[in-house]
mmCIF file of C-alpha atoms in Angstrom:
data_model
loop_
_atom_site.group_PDB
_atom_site.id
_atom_site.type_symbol
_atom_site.label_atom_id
_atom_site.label_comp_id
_atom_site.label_asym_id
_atom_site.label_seq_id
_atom_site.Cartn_x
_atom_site.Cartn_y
_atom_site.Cartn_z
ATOM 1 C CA UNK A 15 28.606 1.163 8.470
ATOM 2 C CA UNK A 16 29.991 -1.431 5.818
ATOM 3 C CA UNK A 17 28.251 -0.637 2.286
ATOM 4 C CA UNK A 18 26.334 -4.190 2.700
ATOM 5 C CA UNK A 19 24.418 -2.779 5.753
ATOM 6 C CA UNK A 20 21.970 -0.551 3.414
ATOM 7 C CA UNK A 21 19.614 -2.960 2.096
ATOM 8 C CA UNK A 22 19.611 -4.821 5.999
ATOM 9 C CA UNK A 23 18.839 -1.534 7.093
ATOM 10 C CA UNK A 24 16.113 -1.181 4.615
ATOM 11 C CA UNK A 25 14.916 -4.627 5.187
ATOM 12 C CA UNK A 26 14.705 -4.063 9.088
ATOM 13 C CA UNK A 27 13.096 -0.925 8.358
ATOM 14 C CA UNK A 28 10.367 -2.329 6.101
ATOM 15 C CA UNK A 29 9.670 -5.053 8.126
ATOM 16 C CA UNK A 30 9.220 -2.487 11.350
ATOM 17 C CA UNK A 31 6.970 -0.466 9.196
ATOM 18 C CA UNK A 32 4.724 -3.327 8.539
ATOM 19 C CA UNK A 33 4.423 -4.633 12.115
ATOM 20 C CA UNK A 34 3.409 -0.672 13.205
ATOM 21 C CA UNK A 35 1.030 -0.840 10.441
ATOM 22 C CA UNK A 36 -0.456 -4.178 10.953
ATOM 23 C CA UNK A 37 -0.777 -3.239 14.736
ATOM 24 C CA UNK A 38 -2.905 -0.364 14.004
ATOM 25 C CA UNK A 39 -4.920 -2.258 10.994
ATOM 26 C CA UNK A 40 -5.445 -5.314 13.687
ATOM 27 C CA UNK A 41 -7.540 -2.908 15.711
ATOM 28 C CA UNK A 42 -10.177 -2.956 13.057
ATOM 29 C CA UNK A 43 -10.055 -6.520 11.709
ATOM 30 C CA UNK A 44 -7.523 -5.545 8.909
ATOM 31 C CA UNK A 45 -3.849 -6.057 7.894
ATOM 32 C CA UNK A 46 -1.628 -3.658 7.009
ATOM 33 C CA UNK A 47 -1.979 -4.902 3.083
ATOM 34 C CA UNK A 48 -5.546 -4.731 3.511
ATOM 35 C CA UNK A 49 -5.147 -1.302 5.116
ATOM 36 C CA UNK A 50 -3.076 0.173 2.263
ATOM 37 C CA UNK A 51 -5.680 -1.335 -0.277
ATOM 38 C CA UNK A 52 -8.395 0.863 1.041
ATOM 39 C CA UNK A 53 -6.376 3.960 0.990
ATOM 40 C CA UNK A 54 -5.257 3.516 -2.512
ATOM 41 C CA UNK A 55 -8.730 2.912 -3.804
ATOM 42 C CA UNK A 56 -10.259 5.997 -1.368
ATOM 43 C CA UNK A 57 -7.225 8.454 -3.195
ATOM 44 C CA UNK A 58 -8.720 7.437 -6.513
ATOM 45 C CA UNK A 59 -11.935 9.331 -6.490
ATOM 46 C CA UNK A 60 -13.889 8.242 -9.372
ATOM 47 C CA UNK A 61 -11.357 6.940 -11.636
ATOM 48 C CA UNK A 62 -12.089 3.453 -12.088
ATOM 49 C CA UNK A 63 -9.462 0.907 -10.533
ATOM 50 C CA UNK A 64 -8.779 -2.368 -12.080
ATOM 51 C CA UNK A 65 -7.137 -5.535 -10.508
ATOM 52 C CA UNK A 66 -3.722 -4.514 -12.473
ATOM 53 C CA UNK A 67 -3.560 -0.859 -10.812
ATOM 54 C CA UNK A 68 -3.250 -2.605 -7.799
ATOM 55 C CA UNK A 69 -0.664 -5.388 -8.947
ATOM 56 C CA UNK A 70 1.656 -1.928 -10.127
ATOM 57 C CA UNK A 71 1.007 -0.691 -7.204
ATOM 58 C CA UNK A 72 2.024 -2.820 -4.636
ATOM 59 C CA UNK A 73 4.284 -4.487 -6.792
ATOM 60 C CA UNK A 74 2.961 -8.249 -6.100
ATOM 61 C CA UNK A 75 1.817 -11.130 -8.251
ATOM 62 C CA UNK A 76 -1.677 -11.651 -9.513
ATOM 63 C CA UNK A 77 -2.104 -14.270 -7.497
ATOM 64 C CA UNK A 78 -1.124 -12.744 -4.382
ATOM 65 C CA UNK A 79 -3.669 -9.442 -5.006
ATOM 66 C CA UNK A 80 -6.577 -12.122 -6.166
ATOM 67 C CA UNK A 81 -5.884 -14.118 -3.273
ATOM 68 C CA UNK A 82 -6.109 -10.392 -0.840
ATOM 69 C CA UNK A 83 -9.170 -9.438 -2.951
ATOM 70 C CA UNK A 84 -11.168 -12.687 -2.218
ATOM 71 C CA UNK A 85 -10.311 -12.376 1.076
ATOM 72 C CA UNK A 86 -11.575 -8.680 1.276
ATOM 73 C CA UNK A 87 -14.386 -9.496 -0.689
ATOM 74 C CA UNK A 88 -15.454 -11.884 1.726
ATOM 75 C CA UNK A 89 -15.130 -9.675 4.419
ATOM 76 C CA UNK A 90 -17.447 -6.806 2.981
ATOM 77 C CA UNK A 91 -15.028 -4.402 2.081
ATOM 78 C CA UNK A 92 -14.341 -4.161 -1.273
ATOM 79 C CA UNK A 93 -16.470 -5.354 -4.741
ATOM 80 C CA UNK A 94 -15.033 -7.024 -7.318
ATOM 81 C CA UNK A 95 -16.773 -7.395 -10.930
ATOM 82 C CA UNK A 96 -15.904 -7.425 -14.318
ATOM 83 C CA UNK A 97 -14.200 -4.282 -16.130
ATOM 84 C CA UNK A 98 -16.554 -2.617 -18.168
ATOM 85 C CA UNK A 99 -13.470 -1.590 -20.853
ATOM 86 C CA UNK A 100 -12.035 -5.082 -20.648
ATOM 87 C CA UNK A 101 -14.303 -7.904 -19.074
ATOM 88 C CA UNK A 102 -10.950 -10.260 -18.324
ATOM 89 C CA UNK A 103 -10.319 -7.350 -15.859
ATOM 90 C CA UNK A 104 -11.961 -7.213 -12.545
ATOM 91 C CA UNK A 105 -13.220 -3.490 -11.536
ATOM 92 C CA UNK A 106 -12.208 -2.950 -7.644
ATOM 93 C CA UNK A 107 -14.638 -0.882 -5.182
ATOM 94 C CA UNK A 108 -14.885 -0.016 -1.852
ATOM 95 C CA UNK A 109 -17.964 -0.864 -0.131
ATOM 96 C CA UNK A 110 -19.605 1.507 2.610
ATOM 97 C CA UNK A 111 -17.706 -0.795 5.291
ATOM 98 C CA UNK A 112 -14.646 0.046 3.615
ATOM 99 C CA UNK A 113 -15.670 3.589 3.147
ATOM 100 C CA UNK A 114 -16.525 4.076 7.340
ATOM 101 C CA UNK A 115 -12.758 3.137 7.571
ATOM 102 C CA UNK A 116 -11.244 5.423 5.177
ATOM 103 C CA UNK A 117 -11.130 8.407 7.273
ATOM 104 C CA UNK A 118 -9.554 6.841 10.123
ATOM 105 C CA UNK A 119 -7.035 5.251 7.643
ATOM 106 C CA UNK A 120 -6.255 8.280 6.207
ATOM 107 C CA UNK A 121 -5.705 10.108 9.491
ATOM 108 C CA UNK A 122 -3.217 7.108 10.181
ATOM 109 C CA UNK A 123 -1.237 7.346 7.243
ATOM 110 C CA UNK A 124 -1.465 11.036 7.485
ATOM 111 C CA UNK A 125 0.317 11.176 11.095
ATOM 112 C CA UNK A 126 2.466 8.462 10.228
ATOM 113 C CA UNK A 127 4.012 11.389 7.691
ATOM 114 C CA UNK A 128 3.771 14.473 9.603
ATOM 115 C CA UNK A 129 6.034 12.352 12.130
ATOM 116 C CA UNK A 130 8.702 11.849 9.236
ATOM 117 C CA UNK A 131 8.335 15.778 8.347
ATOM 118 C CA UNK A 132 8.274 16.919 11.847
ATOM 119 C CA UNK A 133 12.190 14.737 12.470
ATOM 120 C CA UNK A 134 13.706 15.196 8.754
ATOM 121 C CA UNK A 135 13.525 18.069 6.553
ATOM 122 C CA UNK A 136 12.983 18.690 3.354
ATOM 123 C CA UNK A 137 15.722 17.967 1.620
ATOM 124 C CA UNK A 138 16.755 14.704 3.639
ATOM 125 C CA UNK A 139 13.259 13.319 2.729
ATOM 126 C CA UNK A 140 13.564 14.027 -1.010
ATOM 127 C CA UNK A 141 17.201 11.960 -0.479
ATOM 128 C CA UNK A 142 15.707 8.986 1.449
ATOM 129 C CA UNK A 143 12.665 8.805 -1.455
ATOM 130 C CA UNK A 144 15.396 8.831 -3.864
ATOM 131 C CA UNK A 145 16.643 5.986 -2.393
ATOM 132 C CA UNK A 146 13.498 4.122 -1.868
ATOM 133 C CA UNK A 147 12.361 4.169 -5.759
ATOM 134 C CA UNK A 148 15.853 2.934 -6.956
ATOM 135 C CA UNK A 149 15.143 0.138 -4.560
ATOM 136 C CA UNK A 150 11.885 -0.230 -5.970
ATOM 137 C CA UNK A 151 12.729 -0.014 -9.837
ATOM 138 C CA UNK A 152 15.605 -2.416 -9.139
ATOM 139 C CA UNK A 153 15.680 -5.582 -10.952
ATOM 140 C CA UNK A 154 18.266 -8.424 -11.318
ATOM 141 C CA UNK A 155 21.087 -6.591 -13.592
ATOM 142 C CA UNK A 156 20.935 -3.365 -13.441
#
């Protein structure tokens, strides 16, 4: 394997993680962003989520999480209103549609890790998560 072939492999990888993940969400009318929205905000608990948590992250734009907001808004499953500690923020909840989906989510994401555990051990998986948040706190150069 030539040293280039990492980040293919990574990108190949990604992109095959997305398409299992939007297969699954499409069974309920979701994407696979959509799907990873509503198990962020159901890990939260009661700590208050604002618009920027979410832009951290999933590491996207403002304008891309508005523009996923809206359309989840508009779909009934999450609530978007002004920040009560900053009102240029928007507060982000789930609504009770969103909330009959979490547990089903969760049991997704869940399995989706025990198969990971269950093929790699410990070690290997602390290596490959390495790896993942270099690629993920990589900018342009460093």
């Amino acid at each position: 394997m030539e040293a280039s072939d990492t980040g293919r492999l990574l990108r190949k990888a990604a992109n095959q993680l997305i398409y299992n993940f939007d297969q699954f969400a499409g069974q309920y009318g979701l994407t696979s962003m959509q799907m990873s929205v509503i198990d962020y905000l159901s890990r939260q608990g009661s700590h208050v989520v604002i618009q920027r948590d979410l832009e951290r992250e999933f590491n996207v734009q403002r304008s891309t999480m508005t523009l996923l907001l809206q359309r989840m808004d508009k779909k009934g499953l999450v609530k978007r209103q002004k920040a009560v500690t900053d009102g240029r923020q928007k507060e982000v909840t789930l609504t009770a549609k969103a909330r009959e989906m979490e547990r089903i989510i969760q049991d997704y994401m869940q399995g989706q890790d025990r198969k990971i555990r269950a093929t790699f051990d410990d070690e290997t998986i602390e290596q490959f998560q390495e790896i993942l948040t270099y690629y993920i706190n990589l900018t342009e150069g460093k």
